[in-house]
CSV table of C-alpha atoms in Angstrom, one decimal:
chain,number,residue,atom,x,y,z
A,1,MET,CA,3.3,-10.1,-28.7
A,2,ASN,CA,1.3,-8.5,-25.9
A,3,LYS,CA,2.2,-8.5,-22.3
A,4,LYS,CA,-0.3,-11.3,-21.4
A,5,ILE,CA,1.2,-13.7,-23.9
A,6,ILE,CA,4.8,-12.9,-22.9
A,7,SER,CA,3.9,-13.4,-19.2
A,8,TRP,CA,2.4,-16.9,-19.9
A,9,LEU,CA,5.4,-17.9,-22.0
A,10,VAL,CA,7.7,-17.0,-19.2
A,11,ILE,CA,5.6,-18.8,-16.6
A,12,LEU,CA,5.3,-22.0,-18.7
A,13,ALA,CA,9.1,-21.9,-19.6
A,14,VAL,CA,10.0,-21.7,-15.9
A,15,ALA,CA,7.5,-24.5,-15.0
A,16,VAL,CA,8.7,-26.8,-17.8
A,17,GLY,CA,12.3,-26.1,-17.1
A,18,ILE,CA,12.0,-27.1,-13.4
A,19,TRP,CA,9.8,-30.1,-14.2
A,20,LEU,CA,12.2,-31.5,-16.8
A,21,THR,CA,15.3,-30.9,-14.6
A,22,PRO,CA,16.1,-34.2,-12.8
A,23,ALA,CA,15.2,-34.1,-9.1
A,24,PRO,CA,18.2,-34.2,-6.7
A,25,ALA,CA,18.9,-37.7,-5.5
A,26,SER,CA,17.3,-37.2,-2.0
A,27,VAL,CA,14.2,-35.5,-3.3
A,28,ASP,CA,10.9,-37.2,-4.1
A,29,PRO,CA,10.1,-36.6,-7.9
A,30,LYS,CA,6.6,-35.7,-6.9
A,31,ALA,CA,7.9,-33.0,-4.6
A,32,TRP,CA,10.1,-31.7,-7.5
A,33,HIS,CA,7.1,-31.6,-9.9
A,34,LEU,CA,5.0,-29.8,-7.3
A,35,LEU,CA,7.8,-27.3,-6.9
A,36,ALA,CA,7.6,-26.6,-10.6
A,37,ILE,CA,3.9,-25.8,-10.3
A,38,PHE,CA,4.4,-23.8,-7.2
A,39,VAL,CA,7.1,-21.6,-8.6
A,40,ALA,CA,5.0,-21.1,-11.8
A,41,THR,CA,2.0,-20.1,-9.6
A,42,VAL,CA,4.0,-17.6,-7.6
A,43,LEU,CA,5.5,-16.2,-10.8
A,44,GLY,CA,1.9,-15.9,-12.1
A,45,LEU,CA,0.9,-13.9,-9.0
A,46,ILE,CA,3.7,-11.5,-9.7
A,47,LEU,CA,3.2,-11.1,-13.5
A,48,GLU,CA,-0.6,-11.4,-13.4
A,49,PRO,CA,-1.4,-12.4,-17.0
A,50,ILE,CA,-4.9,-13.0,-15.5
A,51,PRO,CA,-6.3,-12.0,-12.1
A,52,MET,CA,-4.6,-13.5,-9.0
A,53,GLY,CA,-7.6,-15.8,-8.2
A,54,ALA,CA,-7.6,-17.2,-11.7
A,55,VAL,CA,-3.9,-17.8,-11.6
A,56,ALA,CA,-4.4,-19.8,-8.3
A,57,ILE,CA,-7.1,-21.9,-9.9
A,58,CYS,CA,-4.7,-22.7,-12.7
A,59,GLY,CA,-2.2,-23.9,-10.2
A,60,ILE,CA,-4.7,-26.0,-8.4
A,61,THR,CA,-5.9,-27.5,-11.7
A,62,ALA,CA,-2.3,-28.2,-12.8
A,63,THR,CA,-1.5,-30.2,-9.6
A,64,ALA,CA,-4.5,-32.5,-10.3
A,65,VAL,CA,-4.2,-32.7,-14.1
A,66,THR,CA,-0.6,-33.8,-13.9
A,67,GLY,CA,-1.3,-36.3,-11.2
A,68,THR,CA,1.1,-34.6,-8.8
A,69,LEU,CA,-1.7,-34.5,-6.2
A,70,SER,CA,-5.2,-35.9,-6.2
A,71,ILE,CA,-8.0,-33.5,-6.6
A,72,LYS,CA,-9.0,-34.1,-3.0
A,73,GLU,CA,-5.5,-33.1,-1.9
A,74,ALA,CA,-5.5,-30.1,-4.2
A,75,MET,CA,-8.6,-28.7,-2.6
A,76,THR,CA,-7.5,-29.0,1.0
A,77,GLY,CA,-6.5,-25.4,1.2
A,78,PHE,CA,-10.1,-24.3,1.2
A,79,SER,CA,-10.7,-26.0,4.5
A,80,ASN,CA,-7.7,-24.3,6.2
A,81,THR,CA,-8.8,-22.4,9.3
A,82,THR,CA,-6.1,-19.8,9.1
A,83,ILE,CA,-7.3,-18.8,5.6
A,84,TRP,CA,-10.8,-18.4,6.9
A,85,LEU,CA,-9.6,-16.2,9.7
A,86,ILE,CA,-8.3,-13.7,7.2
A,87,VAL,CA,-11.5,-14.0,5.2
A,88,MET,CA,-13.6,-13.3,8.3
A,89,ALA,CA,-11.4,-10.3,9.1
A,90,PHE,CA,-12.0,-8.9,5.6
A,91,PHE,CA,-15.8,-9.0,6.3
A,92,ILE,CA,-15.4,-7.4,9.7
A,93,SER,CA,-13.2,-4.6,8.1
A,94,ARG,CA,-16.1,-3.8,5.8
A,95,ALA,CA,-18.2,-2.9,8.9
A,96,PHE,CA,-15.6,-0.2,9.8
A,97,ILE,CA,-15.9,1.3,6.4
A,98,LYS,CA,-19.6,0.9,5.9
A,99,SER,CA,-20.6,2.2,9.3
A,100,GLY,CA,-18.2,5.2,9.0
A,101,LEU,CA,-16.4,4.2,12.3
A,102,GLY,CA,-13.0,4.0,10.5
A,103,ALA,CA,-13.3,7.5,9.1
A,104,ARG,CA,-14.6,8.8,12.4
A,105,ILE,CA,-11.5,7.5,14.2
A,106,GLY,CA,-9.3,9.1,11.7
A,107,TYR,CA,-11.0,12.5,12.0
A,108,ILE,CA,-10.9,12.3,15.8
A,109,PHE,CA,-7.1,11.9,15.8
A,110,MET,CA,-6.8,14.6,13.2
A,111,ARG,CA,-8.8,17.0,15.3
A,112,LEU,CA,-6.8,16.2,18.5
A,113,MET,CA,-3.3,16.1,16.9
A,114,GLY,CA,-3.5,18.0,13.7
A,115,LYS,CA,-2.3,21.5,14.6
A,116,ARG,CA,1.4,20.8,13.8
A,117,THR,CA,2.6,18.8,10.7
A,118,LEU,CA,4.6,16.4,12.8
A,119,THR,CA,1.8,15.7,15.3
A,120,LEU,CA,-0.7,15.4,12.4
A,121,SER,CA,1.5,12.5,11.0
A,122,TYR,CA,1.3,10.8,14.4
A,123,GLY,CA,-2.5,11.2,14.3
A,124,LEU,CA,-2.6,9.4,10.9
A,125,LEU,CA,-0.4,6.7,12.3
A,126,MET,CA,-2.6,6.3,15.4
A,127,THR,CA,-5.6,5.8,13.1
A,128,ASP,CA,-3.7,3.1,11.2
A,129,PHE,CA,-2.6,1.5,14.5
A,130,ILE,CA,-6.1,1.3,15.9
A,131,LEU,CA,-7.5,-0.1,12.7
A,132,ALA,CA,-4.7,-2.6,12.0
A,133,PRO,CA,-6.0,-5.5,14.1
A,134,ALA,CA,-9.4,-5.4,12.4
A,135,ILE,CA,-8.5,-4.6,8.8
A,136,PRO,CA,-6.2,-7.2,7.5
A,137,SER,CA,-5.7,-5.6,4.1
A,138,ASN,CA,-3.1,-2.8,4.5
A,139,THR,CA,-4.2,-1.8,1.0
A,140,ALA,CA,-7.8,-1.3,2.2
A,141,ARG,CA,-6.8,0.3,5.5
A,142,THR,CA,-4.3,2.7,4.0
A,143,GLY,CA,-5.9,3.3,0.6
A,144,GLY,CA,-9.5,3.5,1.9
A,145,ILE,CA,-9.1,5.4,5.1
A,146,VAL,CA,-5.7,6.9,6.0
A,147,PHE,CA,-4.6,8.0,2.5
A,148,PRO,CA,-7.8,10.1,1.8
A,149,LEU,CA,-7.3,11.9,5.2
A,150,ALA,CA,-3.6,12.7,4.4
A,151,ASN,CA,-4.3,13.8,0.9
A,152,SER,CA,-7.2,16.0,1.9
A,153,VAL,CA,-5.0,17.9,4.3
A,154,ALA,CA,-2.2,18.3,1.8
A,155,ASP,CA,-4.7,19.6,-0.8
A,156,ALA,CA,-6.2,22.1,1.7
A,157,TYR,CA,-2.7,23.6,2.2
A,158,GLY,CA,-2.1,23.9,-1.5
A,159,SER,CA,0.4,21.0,-1.6
A,160,ARG,CA,-0.3,19.3,-4.9
A,161,ALA,CA,1.7,17.0,-7.1
A,162,GLU,CA,0.5,18.5,-10.4
A,163,ASP,CA,1.9,22.0,-9.6
A,164,GLY,CA,5.1,20.9,-8.0
A,165,THR,CA,4.2,21.9,-4.5
A,166,SER,CA,4.5,18.5,-2.9
A,167,GLY,CA,7.4,19.6,-0.7
A,168,LYS,CA,5.1,21.8,1.3
A,169,LEU,CA,3.3,18.9,3.0
A,170,GLY,CA,2.3,16.1,0.7
A,171,SER,CA,5.6,14.4,0.3
A,172,PHE,CA,6.2,14.2,4.0
A,173,LEU,CA,2.7,12.9,4.7
A,174,MET,CA,2.9,10.2,2.0
A,175,THR,CA,6.3,9.1,3.4
A,176,THR,CA,5.0,8.7,7.0
A,177,VAL,CA,1.8,7.0,6.0
A,178,PHE,CA,3.6,4.5,3.8
A,179,HIS,CA,6.3,3.5,6.2
A,180,GLY,CA,3.8,3.6,9.1
A,181,THR,CA,1.6,1.0,7.5
A,182,THR,CA,4.5,-1.4,7.1
A,183,ILE,CA,5.0,-1.2,10.9
A,184,THR,CA,1.3,-1.5,11.9
A,185,GLY,CA,1.0,-4.5,9.6
A,186,ALA,CA,3.9,-6.1,11.4
A,187,MET,CA,2.4,-5.7,14.8
A,188,PHE,CA,-0.6,-8.0,14.5
A,189,LEU,CA,-1.3,-11.4,13.1
A,190,THR,CA,-4.4,-9.8,11.4
A,191,GLY,CA,-2.5,-6.6,10.4
A,192,MET,CA,-1.6,-7.7,6.8
A,193,ALA,CA,-3.0,-10.4,4.6
A,194,ALA,CA,0.2,-12.5,4.3
A,195,ASN,CA,0.7,-12.7,8.1
A,196,PRO,CA,-1.7,-15.6,8.6
A,197,LEU,CA,0.0,-17.4,5.7
A,198,ALA,CA,3.3,-17.1,7.5
A,199,ALA,CA,1.7,-18.4,10.7
A,200,LYS,CA,0.3,-21.4,8.8
A,201,LEU,CA,3.6,-22.2,7.2
A,202,ALA,CA,5.2,-22.0,10.6
A,203,ALA,CA,2.5,-24.3,12.0
A,204,ASP,CA,3.3,-26.8,9.3
A,205,MET,CA,6.8,-27.0,10.8
A,206,GLY,CA,5.5,-27.5,14.3
A,207,ILE,CA,5.7,-23.8,15.4
A,208,GLU,CA,2.4,-22.5,16.5
A,209,ILE,CA,1.9,-18.7,16.7
A,210,SER,CA,-1.2,-17.3,18.4
A,211,TRP,CA,-2.6,-13.9,17.8
A,212,GLY,CA,-1.6,-12.9,21.3
A,213,GLN,CA,2.0,-14.2,21.0
A,214,TRP,CA,2.5,-12.3,17.7
A,215,ALA,CA,1.1,-9.1,19.2
A,216,LEU,CA,3.1,-9.4,22.5
A,217,ALA,CA,6.4,-9.9,20.6
A,218,ALA,CA,5.8,-7.0,18.2
A,219,ILE,CA,4.1,-4.4,20.4
A,220,VAL,CA,7.2,-2.9,22.0
A,221,PRO,CA,9.5,-2.6,19.0
A,222,GLY,CA,6.5,-1.6,16.9
A,223,ILE,CA,5.5,1.3,19.1
A,224,VAL,CA,9.1,2.5,19.2
A,225,GLY,CA,9.2,2.3,15.4
A,226,LEU,CA,6.0,4.3,15.2
A,227,LEU,CA,7.3,6.9,17.6
A,228,LEU,CA,10.7,7.3,15.8
A,229,MET,CA,9.7,6.9,12.1
A,230,PRO,CA,8.0,10.3,11.7
A,231,LEU,CA,11.0,12.0,13.2
A,232,PHE,CA,13.3,10.3,10.7
A,233,ALA,CA,10.9,11.3,7.9
A,234,TYR,CA,10.8,14.8,9.2
A,235,VAL,CA,14.6,15.1,9.0
A,236,LEU,CA,15.0,13.2,5.7
A,237,ASN,CA,12.0,14.7,4.0
A,238,LYS,CA,11.1,17.9,5.9
A,239,PRO,CA,8.0,19.7,4.8
A,240,THR,CA,8.1,23.5,4.3
A,241,ILE,CA,4.8,23.8,6.1
A,242,THR,CA,5.3,22.9,9.7
A,243,ALA,CA,2.0,24.1,11.2
A,244,THR,CA,-1.4,22.9,10.0
A,245,PRO,CA,-4.0,24.8,12.1
A,246,GLN,CA,-6.7,24.1,9.4
A,247,ALA,CA,-6.4,20.3,9.8
A,248,PRO,CA,-8.4,20.2,13.1
A,249,GLN,CA,-11.0,22.5,11.5
A,250,ILE,CA,-11.4,20.2,8.5
A,251,ALA,CA,-11.8,17.3,10.9
A,252,ALA,CA,-14.2,19.1,13.2
A,253,LYS,CA,-16.4,20.0,10.2
A,254,ALA,CA,-16.4,16.4,8.9
A,255,LEU,CA,-17.3,15.1,12.4
A,256,ALA,CA,-20.1,17.7,12.7
A,257,GLU,CA,-21.5,16.5,9.3
A,258,MET,CA,-21.3,12.8,10.5
A,259,GLY,CA,-23.2,13.7,13.7
A,260,LYS,CA,-23.3,11.5,16.8
A,261,MET,CA,-22.1,7.9,16.6
A,262,LYS,CA,-24.8,5.7,15.0
A,263,MET,CA,-25.9,2.4,16.5
A,264,SER,CA,-24.0,0.6,13.7
A,265,GLU,CA,-20.8,2.3,14.8
A,266,TRP,CA,-21.3,1.3,18.4
A,267,VAL,CA,-22.0,-2.3,17.5
A,268,THR,CA,-18.9,-2.3,15.3
A,269,LEU,CA,-16.8,-0.8,18.1
A,270,GLY,CA,-18.2,-3.3,20.6
A,271,THR,CA,-17.6,-6.3,18.3
A,272,PHE,CA,-14.0,-5.1,17.6
A,273,ILE,CA,-13.2,-4.8,21.3
A,274,ALA,CA,-14.7,-8.2,22.0
A,275,LEU,CA,-12.7,-9.8,19.2
A,276,ILE,CA,-9.5,-8.4,20.5
A,277,GLY,CA,-10.3,-9.9,23.8
A,278,LEU,CA,-11.2,-13.3,22.3
A,279,TRP,CA,-8.1,-13.3,20.1
A,280,ILE,CA,-5.9,-12.7,23.1
A,281,ALA,CA,-7.6,-14.9,25.7
A,282,GLY,CA,-9.5,-17.4,23.5
A,283,PRO,CA,-6.7,-20.0,23.2
A,284,SER,CA,-6.6,-20.3,27.0
A,285,PHE,CA,-10.1,-21.8,27.0
A,286,GLY,CA,-10.0,-23.5,23.7
A,287,LEU,CA,-11.5,-20.9,21.4
A,288,ASN,CA,-9.8,-20.8,18.0
A,289,GLY,CA,-9.2,-17.4,16.5
A,290,THR,CA,-11.2,-18.2,13.4
A,291,THR,CA,-14.2,-19.2,15.5
A,292,ALA,CA,-13.9,-15.9,17.3
A,293,ALA,CA,-13.9,-14.0,14.0
A,294,MET,CA,-17.0,-16.0,12.9
A,295,ILE,CA,-18.8,-15.0,16.1
A,296,GLY,CA,-17.9,-11.3,15.3
A,297,LEU,CA,-19.3,-11.7,11.8
A,298,ILE,CA,-22.5,-13.3,13.1
A,299,LEU,CA,-23.0,-10.4,15.5
A,300,LEU,CA,-22.5,-7.8,12.8
A,301,VAL,CA,-25.0,-9.5,10.4
A,302,ASN,CA,-27.6,-10.0,13.1
A,303,ALA,CA,-27.3,-6.3,14.1
A,304,ASN,CA,-27.8,-5.3,10.5
A,305,VAL,CA,-24.4,-3.5,10.4
A,306,LEU,CA,-23.6,-5.8,7.5
A,307,SER,CA,-26.1,-7.4,5.1
A,308,TRP,CA,-25.4,-10.8,3.6
A,309,ASP,CA,-25.1,-9.0,0.3
A,310,ASP,CA,-22.2,-7.0,1.8
A,311,VAL,CA,-20.5,-10.3,2.6
A,312,LEU,CA,-21.1,-11.7,-0.9
A,313,LYS,CA,-19.9,-8.5,-2.5
A,314,GLU,CA,-16.6,-8.4,-0.6
A,315,LYS,CA,-14.5,-9.4,-3.6
A,316,GLY,CA,-11.2,-9.0,-1.8
A,317,ALA,CA,-12.2,-11.6,0.8
A,318,TRP,CA,-13.3,-14.2,-1.8
A,319,ASN,CA,-10.3,-13.5,-4.0
A,320,THR,CA,-8.0,-13.9,-1.0
A,321,LEU,CA,-9.7,-17.2,-0.1
A,322,THR,CA,-8.9,-18.5,-3.6
A,323,TRP,CA,-5.3,-17.6,-4.0
A,324,PHE,CA,-4.4,-18.2,-0.4
A,325,SER,CA,-5.9,-21.7,-0.5
A,326,ALA,CA,-3.8,-22.6,-3.6
A,327,LEU,CA,-0.5,-21.3,-2.0
A,328,VAL,CA,-1.2,-22.8,1.4
A,329,MET,CA,-2.1,-26.2,-0.2
A,330,MET,CA,1.1,-26.3,-2.3
A,331,ALA,CA,3.3,-25.1,0.5
A,332,THR,CA,1.9,-27.6,2.9
A,333,PHE,CA,2.5,-30.5,0.5
A,334,LEU,CA,6.0,-29.3,-0.3
A,335,ASN,CA,6.7,-29.5,3.4
A,336,LYS,CA,5.1,-32.9,3.8
A,337,LEU,CA,7.0,-34.3,0.8
A,338,GLY,CA,10.3,-33.1,2.4
A,339,LEU,CA,11.3,-30.5,-0.1
A,340,ILE,CA,11.4,-27.6,2.4
A,341,LYS,CA,13.7,-29.6,4.7
A,342,TRP,CA,16.0,-30.5,1.8
A,343,PHE,CA,16.2,-26.8,0.8
A,344,GLY,CA,16.9,-25.8,4.4
A,345,SER,CA,19.6,-28.4,4.9
A,346,SER,CA,21.3,-27.3,1.6
A,347,ILE,CA,21.4,-23.7,2.7
A,348,ALA,CA,22.4,-24.5,6.3
A,349,ALA,CA,25.4,-26.5,5.0
A,350,ASN,CA,26.8,-23.2,3.7
A,351,LEU,CA,26.4,-21.5,7.0
A,352,THR,CA,28.2,-24.2,9.0
A,353,GLY,CA,30.3,-22.8,11.8
A,354,LEU,CA,28.2,-19.7,12.4
A,355,ASP,CA,26.5,-19.2,15.8
A,356,TRP,CA,22.7,-19.0,15.5
A,357,PRO,CA,22.4,-15.3,16.3
A,358,VAL,CA,24.8,-14.4,13.4
A,359,ALA,CA,23.1,-16.9,11.1
A,360,LEU,CA,19.7,-15.6,12.0
A,361,LEU,CA,20.8,-12.0,11.3
A,362,ALA,CA,22.3,-12.9,8.0
A,363,LEU,CA,19.2,-14.8,7.0
A,364,ALA,CA,16.9,-11.9,8.1
A,365,LEU,CA,18.9,-9.4,6.0
A,366,LEU,CA,18.9,-11.6,3.0
A,367,TYR,CA,15.1,-12.3,3.3
A,368,TYR,CA,14.5,-8.5,3.6
A,369,TYR,CA,16.6,-7.2,0.7
A,370,ILE,CA,15.6,-10.0,-1.7
A,371,HIS,CA,12.2,-8.3,-1.7
A,372,TYR,CA,13.4,-5.9,-4.3
A,373,ALA,CA,12.7,-8.8,-6.7
A,374,PHE,CA,9.1,-9.2,-5.6
A,375,ALA,CA,6.0,-7.2,-6.4
A,376,SER,CA,3.9,-8.9,-3.7
A,377,SER,CA,4.5,-9.6,0.0
A,378,THR,CA,2.3,-12.6,-0.2
A,379,ALA,CA,4.2,-14.1,-3.1
A,380,HIS,CA,7.5,-13.5,-1.2
A,381,VAL,CA,6.1,-15.2,1.9
A,382,ALA,CA,4.8,-18.1,-0.1
A,383,ALA,CA,8.0,-18.6,-1.9
A,384,LEU,CA,10.6,-18.1,0.8
A,385,TYR,CA,9.3,-18.0,4.3
A,386,SER,CA,9.3,-21.7,5.0
A,387,VAL,CA,12.8,-22.1,3.6
A,388,PHE,CA,14.4,-19.3,5.6
A,389,LEU,CA,12.6,-20.4,8.8
A,390,ALA,CA,13.7,-24.0,8.3
A,391,VAL,CA,17.3,-22.9,7.9
A,392,ALA,CA,17.2,-20.7,11.0
A,393,VAL,CA,15.8,-23.5,13.1
A,394,GLN,CA,18.4,-25.9,11.7
A,395,MET,CA,21.1,-23.4,12.7
A,396,GLY,CA,19.8,-23.6,16.3
A,397,ALA,CA,17.7,-20.4,16.4
A,398,PRO,CA,14.6,-20.5,18.6
A,399,GLY,CA,11.7,-21.5,16.5
A,400,LEU,CA,8.9,-19.2,17.7
A,401,MET,CA,11.2,-16.1,17.7
A,402,SER,CA,12.5,-16.9,14.2
A,403,ALA,CA,9.0,-17.4,12.9
A,404,ILE,CA,7.8,-14.0,14.3
A,405,ILE,CA,11.0,-12.3,13.0
A,406,PHE,CA,10.4,-13.4,9.4
A,407,GLY,CA,6.7,-12.6,9.8
A,408,VAL,CA,7.6,-9.0,10.9
A,409,ILE,CA,10.2,-8.6,8.1
A,410,SER,CA,7.5,-9.8,5.6
A,411,ASN,CA,5.8,-6.4,6.4
A,412,LEU,CA,8.8,-4.1,6.8
A,413,MET,CA,10.3,-5.2,3.5
A,414,GLY,CA,7.3,-3.7,1.6
A,415,GLY,CA,8.7,-0.2,2.2
A,416,VAL,CA,11.7,-0.6,-0.1
A,417,THR,CA,10.0,0.1,-3.4
A,418,HIS,CA,7.0,1.6,-5.0
A,419,TYR,CA,5.6,-1.8,-6.0
A,420,GLY,CA,6.6,-4.1,-3.0
A,421,THR,CA,3.3,-4.0,-1.1
A,422,GLY,CA,-0.4,-3.1,-1.8
A,423,PRO,CA,-0.5,0.5,-0.5
A,424,ALA,CA,2.7,1.4,-2.4
A,425,PRO,CA,1.1,2.0,-5.8
A,426,ILE,CA,-1.7,4.1,-4.2
A,427,LEU,CA,0.6,6.4,-2.2
A,428,PHE,CA,3.3,6.6,-4.9
A,429,GLY,CA,0.6,7.1,-7.5
A,430,ALA,CA,-0.5,10.3,-5.7
A,431,GLY,CA,2.7,11.8,-7.3
A,432,HIS,CA,4.0,13.6,-4.2
A,433,VAL,CA,7.3,11.7,-4.1
A,434,SER,CA,9.6,11.2,-7.1
A,435,LEU,CA,10.8,7.7,-7.9
A,436,PRO,CA,14.5,8.2,-7.0
A,437,LYS,CA,13.4,9.9,-3.7
A,438,TRP,CA,10.9,7.1,-2.9
A,439,TRP,CA,13.6,4.4,-3.4
A,440,SER,CA,16.3,6.3,-1.4
A,441,LEU,CA,13.9,7.0,1.4
A,442,GLY,CA,12.8,3.4,1.3
A,443,PHE,CA,16.4,2.2,1.7
A,444,ILE,CA,17.3,4.6,4.5
A,445,MET,CA,14.0,4.2,6.4
A,446,GLY,CA,14.1,0.5,6.0
A,447,LEU,CA,17.6,0.3,7.4
A,448,LEU,CA,16.6,2.4,10.4
A,449,GLN,CA,13.6,0.2,11.0
A,450,LEU,CA,15.8,-3.0,10.9
A,451,VAL,CA,18.1,-1.4,13.5
A,452,ILE,CA,15.1,-0.6,15.8
A,453,TRP,CA,13.6,-4.1,15.5
A,454,ALA,CA,17.0,-5.7,16.0
A,455,VAL,CA,18.0,-3.7,19.1
A,456,VAL,CA,14.6,-3.0,20.8
A,457,GLY,CA,13.1,-6.3,19.6
A,458,GLY,CA,16.2,-8.2,20.7
A,459,ILE,CA,16.0,-6.8,24.2
A,460,TRP,CA,12.2,-7.2,24.4
A,461,TRP,CA,12.2,-10.8,23.1
A,462,LYS,CA,14.8,-11.7,25.8
A,463,VAL,CA,12.5,-10.1,28.5
A,464,ILE,CA,9.4,-12.1,27.4
A,465,GLY,CA,11.5,-15.3,27.1
A,466,LEU,CA,11.5,-16.0,23.3
A,467,TYR,CA,15.2,-16.9,23.7
């Protein structure tokens, strides 16, 4: 049997197994049946016997065909404003790539900071940091802009995977770019595709997280992480080439070829700045983040930075709309039918007697390290975020802080393996870092990041009143 057939057999076996297992006494049978479909859908997103969007449609169809939900209920995910926020952000990110502004920002940092290997790595991280609020796909951000910059410098210095010279420069740069993108993704609600899903799941539990609240909570520990992480990588994976005087020359040449900033770049930059302002201040005068993003898209289309064909061809956005809608719909109804509360109560019963800080720390570590079993941050968030948040709240942990902590970890955990988040296969696939080294660095760097966020974050969250 081929992989596709085996994958479908596993998915169906899991779904049927849960469906036929009698629901616990205090659980609505409809909720239990929806759990079977939900788990099968998440498993389908991991195994991918067919593309993710198609798997999601299967899940939506199954809820309606089995009578678990009405077709009207099954389609409610497509009207979710949080999902449309991330879709709009995908469209806006296309303007950065099409106009050339994203590459220009990267080359500017490379020219300014590229003389030394260590400072070059900071320049690459600054590029990622600047682009993170506007490009919600860390795969597109890293794979489309930051990785090509890093790889071009490594190649210019003769550091190539195929001839065994990765240790000169390539291995270090791939390490910093990879672990950097897990941090920048954690710093903004629009920094990674699964972040809005986490926010929606938290909202279903009565915990609202605005763009500004997420950014405020994450900015200080995130910046500290970005400052320290390249130093850790430099010690753990030190390159033999420590000076890169050609990097600014490469960047200067590329900028000269690009010429002065085009009008499309200025419009994209202005729209981006306006959006950041609206995402931060909008809630104070009743402007929803999704509405602000729609305004940004309208400006870009009217200014001809994007054509409507560009919008229609943005497959990543439409694909995200499809599978996000399915996951959000199922997670919402699992919560409404009481299953999440039941799961949370069951787990909390085993943590009885622990103070909430200890319980929250234990839950955070479990949530982080269980990611070794996931090949998708989104699948992980969809499957476990609500449960872990529910348990934390039941143990007495502050709701908003807990929601943000699990949202942050949903990004950081992607750094543990070569398959745990979208950019991982791209960067690992360059061949500069061996598999054992990738995993060992992932474990050590991840542990260091957890310490930074626990210590610095813990102090900062006290300062801003999250607990």
